[in-house]
């Protein structure tokens, strides 16, 4: 089943070449289960036709206050009722100016004035227009009015100039919109997460690593940010983009991961060890590439520090969450691990194939017992885990 069963989003599109990115955004939203209703200004229709948005959203597209297709002739009221949010992307300088001053001279601006749900805007304009003092005044006013300003990005613009004013990419807008819709259960909390594999050097070109993709840890970083937390992500080598809102510290070995965690942990309220930390490192890695010959090569391995156990053994530990993957007696071994590492919460991976996959199925073990999270995309598991942590935090703090 879709993670967001038909949550309604109104997507406003004003005049700008970035409107093509909003077609992709519509596709992403629909794919994720949102019910998307697109409203365009007249200028927007010069860049992308309403038919494109209609085909992608599966809903009628509105451009005109006098559209006779609404029985009550009030599209400016009807469209936002029941909506979780309105996102205007692209938001032109003209649209922002009207919005900041309460002007209502077409369907989109009238609908924005009449809305009763949160509003997000994604500015898109030439860098000079973005920096133009009246535009900056309008942005400041909109922020004061509680409008969320997404971006703009920096880079090459359609006009060939380089600077601030590019609309964010569809994927970024999608993540920011989803973040805006989540409950702020971890507001004000500082969360430190380890993710991905570690890499233990054998020689100049070789090492010992594992198949952890980092996807679960990255999903938790995203979910924690969505919940209002300040997020630091200490990551082994992965091919994943940094989750929006997270400060990422790249490491390779377990020793480097430990050093990064130790540098951050004193300022941490919640520590979540998702990384697949190598149990051993190579005692004497070779500076040079080891030459192949017919002899047996023996590597001497020494145990790595247990980062999570070290954090949880601190005098005033943050709320510590561990992960466990076992090939047999999962829950029994996992609970024993939770006790041994003194963790208020441990996440037991039910599926051995979770490494690299986009879905996962887990059991949460805490002092109250077991909570099973059925198979779902990792971001959904991550959101439920974050909500669970938020529920446990108050009793942990009392101890
Ligand atoms: O002991 P085991 O490796 O099964 O424990 C898994 C949990 O402990 C994970 O949360 C993992 O991130 C953490 N861990 C760690 N440092 C290690 C080994 C595991 O932080 N050296």
CSV table of C-alpha atoms and ligand atoms in Angstrom, one decimal:
chain,number,residue,atom,x,y,z
A,1,UNK,CA,0.0,0.0,0.0
A,2,UNK,CA,1.1,3.5,-0.6
A,3,UNK,CA,2.9,5.2,2.3
A,4,UNK,CA,0.7,8.3,2.1
A,5,UNK,CA,-2.7,7.1,1.0
A,6,UNK,CA,-4.0,9.9,-1.3
A,7,UNK,CA,-2.7,12.9,0.7
A,8,UNK,CA,-3.8,15.9,-1.3
A,9,UNK,CA,-1.2,18.4,-2.5
A,10,UNK,CA,-1.9,21.5,-4.5
A,11,UNK,CA,1.0,22.3,-6.8
A,12,UNK,CA,1.0,25.9,-8.1
A,13,UNK,CA,3.1,26.6,-11.2
A,14,UNK,CA,4.0,30.1,-12.1
A,15,UNK,CA,5.9,31.4,-15.2
A,16,UNK,CA,9.4,30.2,-15.4
A,17,UNK,CA,11.5,27.8,-17.5
A,18,UNK,CA,11.9,25.7,-14.3
A,19,UNK,CA,8.3,24.6,-14.8
A,20,UNK,CA,9.6,21.6,-16.6
A,21,UNK,CA,11.1,20.4,-13.3
A,22,UNK,CA,7.6,20.6,-11.8
A,23,UNK,CA,6.4,18.0,-14.3
A,24,UNK,CA,9.0,15.6,-12.9
A,25,UNK,CA,8.0,16.6,-9.3
A,26,UNK,CA,4.4,15.8,-10.2
A,27,UNK,CA,5.5,12.4,-11.3
A,28,UNK,CA,7.4,11.8,-8.1
A,29,UNK,CA,4.5,12.9,-5.9
A,30,UNK,CA,2.0,10.7,-7.8
A,31,UNK,CA,4.4,7.7,-7.6
A,32,UNK,CA,4.6,8.2,-3.8
A,33,UNK,CA,0.8,8.1,-3.5
A,34,UNK,CA,-0.1,11.8,-3.4
A,35,UNK,CA,-3.2,13.2,-5.0
A,36,UNK,CA,-1.8,16.1,-6.9
A,37,UNK,CA,-3.9,19.1,-8.1
A,38,UNK,CA,-2.0,21.5,-10.4
A,39,UNK,CA,-2.9,25.2,-10.7
A,40,UNK,CA,-1.0,27.2,-13.3
A,41,UNK,CA,-0.7,30.9,-14.0
A,42,UNK,CA,-1.3,32.1,-17.5
A,43,UNK,CA,2.5,32.7,-17.9
A,44,UNK,CA,3.3,29.1,-16.8
A,45,UNK,CA,1.3,27.7,-19.7
A,46,UNK,CA,3.8,29.3,-22.1
A,47,UNK,CA,6.5,27.0,-20.7
A,48,UNK,CA,4.7,23.7,-20.1
A,49,UNK,CA,1.2,22.9,-21.3
A,50,UNK,CA,-1.6,22.1,-18.8
A,51,UNK,CA,-2.1,18.8,-20.7
A,52,UNK,CA,1.3,17.6,-19.5
A,53,UNK,CA,0.3,18.2,-15.8
A,54,UNK,CA,-3.1,16.7,-16.3
A,55,UNK,CA,-1.6,13.5,-17.8
A,56,UNK,CA,1.0,13.2,-15.0
A,57,UNK,CA,-1.4,14.1,-12.1
A,58,UNK,CA,-4.5,12.3,-13.4
A,59,UNK,CA,-6.5,15.4,-12.2
A,60,UNK,CA,-8.0,18.4,-14.0
A,61,UNK,CA,-5.5,21.3,-14.2
A,62,UNK,CA,-6.9,24.8,-13.4
A,63,UNK,CA,-5.6,28.0,-14.9
A,64,UNK,CA,-8.5,30.3,-14.7
A,65,UNK,CA,-10.6,31.8,-11.9
A,66,UNK,CA,-13.7,31.7,-14.2
A,67,UNK,CA,-13.3,28.0,-15.1
A,68,UNK,CA,-16.8,26.7,-15.6
A,69,UNK,CA,-15.8,23.1,-14.7
A,70,UNK,CA,-16.4,23.7,-11.0
A,71,UNK,CA,-20.1,23.4,-10.1
A,72,UNK,CA,-19.9,26.2,-7.6
A,73,UNK,CA,-17.5,28.3,-9.7
A,74,UNK,CA,-15.1,28.6,-6.7
A,75,UNK,CA,-11.9,26.8,-7.7
A,76,UNK,CA,-10.0,29.2,-5.4
A,77,UNK,CA,-11.8,27.8,-2.4
A,78,UNK,CA,-12.4,24.2,-3.3
A,79,UNK,CA,-8.9,23.3,-4.5
A,80,UNK,CA,-7.1,23.8,-1.2
A,81,UNK,CA,-9.7,22.4,1.1
A,82,UNK,CA,-8.5,19.1,2.5
A,83,UNK,CA,-5.0,19.7,1.1
A,84,UNK,CA,-2.0,18.8,3.3
A,85,UNK,CA,0.0,21.6,1.7
A,86,UNK,CA,0.4,24.0,-1.2
A,87,UNK,CA,3.7,24.1,-3.0
A,88,UNK,CA,4.4,26.8,-5.6
A,89,UNK,CA,7.2,25.6,-7.9
A,90,UNK,CA,8.5,27.5,-9.7
A,91,UNK,CA,7.6,30.7,-7.8
A,92,UNK,CA,8.5,33.7,-10.0
A,93,UNK,CA,9.6,37.1,-8.7
A,94,UNK,CA,6.1,38.4,-9.8
A,95,UNK,CA,4.3,35.6,-7.9
A,96,UNK,CA,6.3,36.2,-4.8
A,97,UNK,CA,5.7,40.0,-5.0
A,98,UNK,CA,2.0,39.4,-5.2
A,99,UNK,CA,2.0,36.8,-2.4
A,100,UNK,CA,4.0,39.1,-0.1
A,101,UNK,CA,1.5,41.9,-0.6
A,102,UNK,CA,-1.7,39.8,-0.6
A,103,UNK,CA,-2.6,40.6,-4.3
A,104,UNK,CA,-5.2,38.2,-5.8
A,105,UNK,CA,-5.5,38.9,-9.5
A,106,UNK,CA,-5.6,35.4,-10.9
A,107,UNK,CA,-6.7,31.9,-9.7
A,108,UNK,CA,-3.3,30.9,-8.2
A,109,UNK,CA,-2.8,34.1,-6.1
A,110,UNK,CA,-6.5,34.1,-5.0
A,111,UNK,CA,-6.2,30.4,-4.0
A,112,UNK,CA,-3.0,31.1,-2.0
A,113,UNK,CA,-4.8,33.9,-0.1
A,114,UNK,CA,-7.8,31.6,0.6
A,115,UNK,CA,-5.8,28.5,1.6
A,116,UNK,CA,-6.0,27.0,5.1
A,117,UNK,CA,-2.9,24.8,4.9
A,118,UNK,CA,0.9,25.3,5.0
A,119,UNK,CA,2.5,27.0,2.0
A,120,UNK,CA,5.9,26.3,0.5
A,121,UNK,CA,7.4,28.2,-2.4
A,122,UNK,CA,10.4,27.3,-4.6
A,123,UNK,CA,11.8,30.5,-6.1
A,124,UNK,CA,13.2,30.4,-9.6
A,125,UNK,CA,14.6,33.4,-11.3
A,126,UNK,CA,17.7,35.1,-12.8
A,127,UNK,CA,20.4,35.8,-10.1
A,128,UNK,CA,20.0,39.6,-10.5
A,129,UNK,CA,16.2,39.3,-10.0
A,130,UNK,CA,16.8,37.2,-6.9
A,131,UNK,CA,19.1,39.7,-5.4
A,132,UNK,CA,16.9,42.7,-6.4
A,133,UNK,CA,16.1,44.5,-3.2
A,134,UNK,CA,12.3,44.4,-3.6
A,135,UNK,CA,12.5,40.7,-4.2
A,136,UNK,CA,14.6,40.3,-1.0
A,137,UNK,CA,12.1,42.4,0.9
A,138,UNK,CA,9.3,40.1,-0.3
A,139,UNK,CA,11.2,37.0,0.7
A,140,UNK,CA,11.8,38.4,4.2
A,141,UNK,CA,8.1,39.3,4.4
A,142,UNK,CA,7.0,35.8,3.3
A,143,UNK,CA,9.3,34.2,5.9
A,144,UNK,CA,7.7,36.4,8.5
A,145,UNK,CA,4.3,35.3,7.3
A,146,UNK,CA,5.3,31.7,7.9
A,147,UNK,CA,5.8,30.7,4.3
A,148,UNK,CA,8.6,28.1,3.8
A,149,UNK,CA,11.1,29.2,1.2
A,150,UNK,CA,12.7,26.1,-0.5
A,151,UNK,CA,16.1,27.2,-2.0
A,152,UNK,CA,16.8,28.7,-4.4
A,153,UNK,CA,19.9,26.7,-5.6
A,154,UNK,CA,23.1,28.1,-6.9
A,155,UNK,CA,24.6,27.4,-10.3
A,156,UNK,CA,24.3,27.9,-14.0
A,157,UNK,CA,21.0,29.5,-15.0
A,158,UNK,CA,18.9,29.1,-18.2
A,159,UNK,CA,20.1,32.6,-19.2
A,160,UNK,CA,23.7,31.5,-19.1
A,161,UNK,CA,24.6,33.5,-16.0
A,162,UNK,CA,25.8,31.9,-12.8
A,163,UNK,CA,24.5,32.6,-9.3
A,164,UNK,CA,21.6,32.1,-6.8
A,165,UNK,CA,18.1,31.7,-8.2
A,166,UNK,CA,18.0,28.3,-9.8
A,167,UNK,CA,15.0,26.3,-8.7
A,168,UNK,CA,15.9,23.2,-6.6
A,169,UNK,CA,15.7,19.9,-8.4
A,170,UNK,CA,12.5,17.9,-8.4
A,171,UNK,CA,13.9,15.2,-6.0
A,172,UNK,CA,15.0,17.9,-3.5
A,173,UNK,CA,11.6,19.6,-3.6
A,174,UNK,CA,9.9,16.2,-3.1
A,175,UNK,CA,12.1,15.5,0.0
A,176,UNK,CA,11.5,19.0,1.5
A,177,UNK,CA,7.8,18.7,0.9
A,178,UNK,CA,7.7,15.3,2.6
A,179,UNK,CA,9.7,16.7,5.5
A,180,UNK,CA,7.2,19.5,5.9
A,181,UNK,CA,4.4,17.0,6.2
A,182,UNK,CA,6.0,14.9,9.0
A,183,UNK,CA,5.2,15.5,12.7
A,184,UNK,CA,8.1,17.2,14.5
A,185,UNK,CA,8.6,14.5,17.1
A,186,UNK,CA,12.3,15.2,17.5
A,187,UNK,CA,12.2,18.9,17.5
A,188,UNK,CA,15.3,20.4,19.2
A,189,UNK,CA,17.1,17.0,19.5
A,190,UNK,CA,20.6,16.4,18.2
A,191,UNK,CA,20.9,13.0,16.5
A,192,UNK,CA,24.2,11.3,15.6
A,193,UNK,CA,24.0,8.4,13.2
A,194,UNK,CA,26.7,6.0,11.9
A,195,UNK,CA,25.9,4.4,8.5
A,196,UNK,CA,27.4,2.3,5.7
A,197,UNK,CA,30.3,-0.1,5.7
A,198,UNK,CA,33.8,0.4,7.1
A,199,UNK,CA,36.9,-0.2,5.0
A,200,UNK,CA,39.9,-1.8,6.7
A,201,UNK,CA,43.1,-1.3,4.6
A,202,UNK,CA,45.2,-4.4,3.6
A,203,UNK,CA,47.6,-2.5,1.3
A,204,UNK,CA,47.7,0.5,-1.0
A,205,UNK,CA,44.8,-0.8,-3.2
A,206,UNK,CA,43.0,-3.4,-1.2
A,207,UNK,CA,40.9,-3.6,1.9
A,208,UNK,CA,38.3,-5.6,3.9
A,209,UNK,CA,34.8,-4.2,3.7
A,210,UNK,CA,31.2,-5.5,3.6
A,211,UNK,CA,28.0,-5.2,1.5
A,212,UNK,CA,26.3,-2.5,3.6
A,213,UNK,CA,24.8,0.0,1.2
A,214,UNK,CA,24.1,2.7,3.9
A,215,UNK,CA,20.5,3.0,2.8
A,216,UNK,CA,18.9,2.3,6.2
A,217,UNK,CA,21.2,4.7,8.0
A,218,UNK,CA,20.6,7.4,5.4
A,219,UNK,CA,16.8,6.8,5.6
A,220,UNK,CA,17.0,7.3,9.3
A,221,UNK,CA,19.0,10.5,8.9
A,222,UNK,CA,16.3,11.8,6.5
A,223,UNK,CA,13.5,10.8,8.9
A,224,UNK,CA,15.2,12.4,11.9
A,225,UNK,CA,15.6,15.7,9.9
A,226,UNK,CA,11.9,15.5,8.9
A,227,UNK,CA,11.0,15.1,12.6
A,228,UNK,CA,12.8,18.4,13.3
A,229,UNK,CA,16.1,17.1,14.6
A,230,UNK,CA,19.6,18.4,14.0
A,231,UNK,CA,21.3,15.5,12.2
A,232,UNK,CA,25.0,14.5,11.9
A,233,UNK,CA,25.7,11.5,9.7
A,234,UNK,CA,29.0,9.7,10.1
A,235,UNK,CA,29.2,7.7,6.9
A,236,UNK,CA,31.5,5.0,5.5
A,237,UNK,CA,31.9,4.9,1.8
A,238,UNK,CA,28.5,4.7,-0.1
A,239,UNK,CA,27.2,5.9,-3.4
A,240,UNK,CA,24.3,7.7,-1.8
A,241,UNK,CA,23.6,11.4,-1.9
A,242,UNK,CA,23.7,13.2,1.4
A,243,UNK,CA,20.1,13.3,2.9
A,244,UNK,CA,18.7,16.8,2.9
A,245,UNK,CA,19.3,18.6,6.2
A,246,UNK,CA,22.1,16.3,7.4
A,247,UNK,CA,25.7,17.3,8.1
A,248,UNK,CA,27.8,14.4,6.7
A,249,UNK,CA,31.2,13.4,7.9
A,250,UNK,CA,32.9,10.9,5.6
A,251,UNK,CA,35.1,8.2,7.1
A,252,UNK,CA,36.6,4.9,5.8
A,253,UNK,CA,37.9,2.8,8.7
A,254,UNK,CA,36.3,1.8,12.0
A,255,UNK,CA,39.0,3.9,13.8
A,256,UNK,CA,38.1,6.9,11.8
A,257,UNK,CA,34.4,6.3,12.5
A,258,UNK,CA,35.2,6.1,16.2
A,259,UNK,CA,37.2,9.4,16.1
A,260,UNK,CA,34.3,11.2,14.2
A,261,UNK,CA,31.8,9.9,16.7
A,262,UNK,CA,33.9,10.8,19.7
A,263,UNK,CA,34.3,14.4,18.3
A,264,UNK,CA,30.5,14.8,18.1
A,265,UNK,CA,29.0,12.6,20.8
A,266,UNK,CA,29.2,15.1,23.7
A,267,UNK,CA,26.7,17.3,21.8
A,268,UNK,CA,24.3,14.4,21.1
A,269,UNK,CA,20.9,13.6,22.5
A,270,UNK,CA,20.3,10.4,20.4
A,271,UNK,CA,23.0,8.1,19.0
A,272,UNK,CA,21.9,5.5,16.3
A,273,UNK,CA,24.6,3.0,15.3
A,274,UNK,CA,23.5,1.7,11.9
A,275,UNK,CA,26.9,1.2,10.4
A,276,UNK,CA,28.1,-2.3,9.6
A,277,UNK,CA,31.4,-1.8,11.5
A,278,UNK,CA,34.1,-4.3,10.6
A,279,UNK,CA,34.8,-6.5,13.6
A,280,UNK,CA,38.6,-6.6,12.8
A,281,UNK,CA,41.2,-4.5,11.2
A,282,UNK,CA,44.5,-5.4,9.6
A,283,UNK,CA,47.3,-5.0,12.1
A,284,UNK,CA,50.1,-4.1,9.7
A,285,UNK,CA,48.7,-2.8,6.4
A,286,UNK,CA,51.3,-2.6,3.7
A,287,UNK,CA,52.1,0.9,2.3
A,288,UNK,CA,52.7,-0.7,-1.1
A,289,UNK,CA,50.6,-3.0,-3.2
A,290,UNK,CA,51.4,-6.6,-2.0
A,291,UNK,CA,52.9,-8.6,-4.8
A,292,UNK,CA,51.3,-11.8,-5.9
A,293,UNK,CA,53.4,-15.0,-5.5
A,294,UNK,CA,52.7,-18.6,-4.9
A,295,UNK,CA,52.8,-18.5,-1.1
A,296,UNK,CA,49.9,-18.4,1.3
A,297,UNK,CA,49.3,-14.8,2.5
A,298,UNK,CA,48.5,-14.5,6.2
A,299,UNK,CA,46.8,-11.3,7.4
A,300,UNK,CA,47.0,-10.5,11.1
A,301,UNK,CA,43.7,-9.1,12.3
A,302,UNK,CA,43.0,-7.3,15.6
A,303,UNK,CA,39.5,-6.5,17.0
A,304,UNK,CA,38.0,-3.1,16.3
A,305,UNK,CA,36.6,-1.0,19.1
A,306,UNK,CA,32.8,-1.4,19.5
A,307,UNK,CA,31.7,2.2,18.8
A,308,UNK,CA,28.1,1.8,20.0
A,309,UNK,CA,29.1,0.0,23.2
A,310,UNK,CA,31.6,2.8,23.9
A,311,UNK,CA,29.0,5.5,23.5
A,312,UNK,CA,26.5,3.7,25.7
A,313,UNK,CA,29.1,3.2,28.4
A,314,UNK,CA,29.7,6.9,28.7
A,315,UNK,CA,28.9,8.6,32.1
A,316,UNK,CA,26.0,10.4,30.6
A,317,UNK,CA,25.2,8.5,27.4
A,318,UNK,CA,22.8,9.8,24.8
A,319,UNK,CA,19.7,7.6,24.1
A,320,UNK,CA,21.5,4.8,22.2
A,321,UNK,CA,20.0,2.7,19.4
A,322,UNK,CA,21.7,-0.3,17.9
A,323,UNK,CA,21.0,-2.6,15.0
A,324,UNK,CA,21.4,-6.4,14.9
A,325,UNK,CA,21.5,-8.8,12.0
A,326,UNK,CA,21.7,-12.4,13.0
A,327,UNK,CA,21.4,-15.5,10.9
A,328,UNK,CA,19.7,-17.6,13.6
A,329,UNK,CA,17.8,-17.2,16.9
A,330,UNK,CA,17.4,-13.5,15.9
A,331,UNK,CA,15.3,-12.2,18.7
A,332,UNK,CA,17.1,-14.1,21.5
A,333,UNK,CA,20.5,-13.0,20.3
A,334,UNK,CA,19.3,-9.5,19.6
A,335,UNK,CA,17.9,-9.1,23.1
A,336,UNK,CA,21.1,-10.5,24.6
A,337,UNK,CA,23.0,-7.9,22.6
A,338,UNK,CA,20.7,-5.1,23.8
A,339,UNK,CA,21.4,-6.1,27.4
A,340,UNK,CA,25.1,-6.5,26.9
A,341,UNK,CA,25.5,-3.1,25.2
A,342,UNK,CA,23.1,-1.5,27.6
A,343,UNK,CA,20.8,-0.1,24.9
A,344,UNK,CA,17.3,1.3,25.6
A,345,UNK,CA,16.4,0.3,22.0
A,346,UNK,CA,17.7,-2.3,19.5
A,347,UNK,CA,16.4,-2.8,16.0
A,348,UNK,CA,16.6,-6.5,14.9
A,349,UNK,CA,16.7,-7.0,11.1
A,350,UNK,CA,14.3,-9.7,10.2
A,351,UNK,CA,15.5,-10.1,6.6
A,352,UNK,CA,19.0,-11.2,5.8
A,353,UNK,CA,18.6,-9.7,2.4
A,354,UNK,CA,18.1,-6.2,3.7
A,355,UNK,CA,21.6,-5.1,2.8
A,356,UNK,CA,21.3,-3.0,-0.4
A,357,UNK,CA,17.5,-3.5,-0.6
A,358,UNK,CA,15.0,-0.6,-0.6
A,359,UNK,CA,12.7,-2.3,1.9
A,360,UNK,CA,13.2,-3.8,5.3
A,361,UNK,CA,11.3,-5.6,8.0
A,362,UNK,CA,12.4,-5.2,11.6
A,363,UNK,CA,11.5,-5.9,15.3
A,364,UNK,CA,12.1,-3.1,17.8
A,365,UNK,CA,13.3,-4.4,21.2
A,366,UNK,CA,13.0,-2.2,24.3
A,367,UNK,CA,12.2,-2.5,28.0
A,368,UNK,CA,8.5,-2.9,27.1
A,369,UNK,CA,9.1,-5.8,24.7
A,370,UNK,CA,8.8,-6.3,21.0
A,371,UNK,CA,7.3,-4.1,18.3
A,372,UNK,CA,7.2,-5.6,14.8
A,373,UNK,CA,7.5,-3.2,11.8
A,374,UNK,CA,6.2,-5.1,8.8
A,375,UNK,CA,8.0,-5.0,5.4
A,376,UNK,CA,8.0,-1.5,4.0
A,377,UNK,CA,10.3,1.0,2.2
A,378,UNK,CA,13.3,1.9,4.4
A,379,UNK,CA,12.1,5.5,4.7
A,380,UNK,CA,8.8,4.3,6.2
A,381,UNK,CA,10.6,2.0,8.6
A,382,UNK,CA,12.9,4.9,9.5
A,383,UNK,CA,9.9,7.2,10.2
A,384,UNK,CA,8.3,4.6,12.5
A,385,UNK,CA,11.6,4.1,14.3
A,386,UNK,CA,11.9,7.8,14.8
A,387,UNK,CA,8.4,8.0,16.2
A,388,UNK,CA,9.2,5.1,18.5
A,389,UNK,CA,12.4,6.8,19.8
A,390,UNK,CA,10.4,10.0,20.4
A,391,UNK,CA,7.9,8.0,22.5
A,392,UNK,CA,10.6,6.3,24.6
A,393,UNK,CA,12.7,9.4,25.2
A,394,UNK,CA,10.7,11.0,28.1
A,395,UNK,CA,10.9,7.8,30.3
A,396,UNK,CA,14.6,7.4,29.5
A,397,UNK,CA,15.3,11.0,30.6
A,398,UNK,CA,13.5,10.4,33.9
A,399,UNK,CA,15.8,7.5,34.9
B,1,LIG,O1,27.9,-6.6,17.8
B,1,LIG,P1,27.2,-6.3,16.5
B,1,LIG,O2,28.2,-6.0,15.4
B,1,LIG,O3,26.2,-7.3,16.0
B,1,LIG,O4,26.3,-5.0,16.8
B,1,LIG,C1,25.7,-4.3,15.9
B,1,LIG,C2,25.5,-2.9,16.4
B,1,LIG,O5,26.6,-2.4,17.0
B,1,LIG,C3,25.2,-2.0,15.3
B,1,LIG,O6,24.3,-1.0,15.8
B,1,LIG,C4,26.6,-1.5,14.9
B,1,LIG,O7,26.5,-0.2,14.3
B,1,LIG,C5,27.2,-1.4,16.3
B,1,LIG,N1,28.7,-1.6,16.2
B,1,LIG,C6,29.6,-0.6,16.5
B,1,LIG,N2,30.9,-0.9,16.5
B,1,LIG,C7,31.4,-2.1,16.2
B,1,LIG,C8,30.5,-3.2,16.0
B,1,LIG,C9,29.1,-2.9,16.0
B,1,LIG,O8,29.2,0.5,16.7
B,1,LIG,N3,32.7,-2.3,16.2
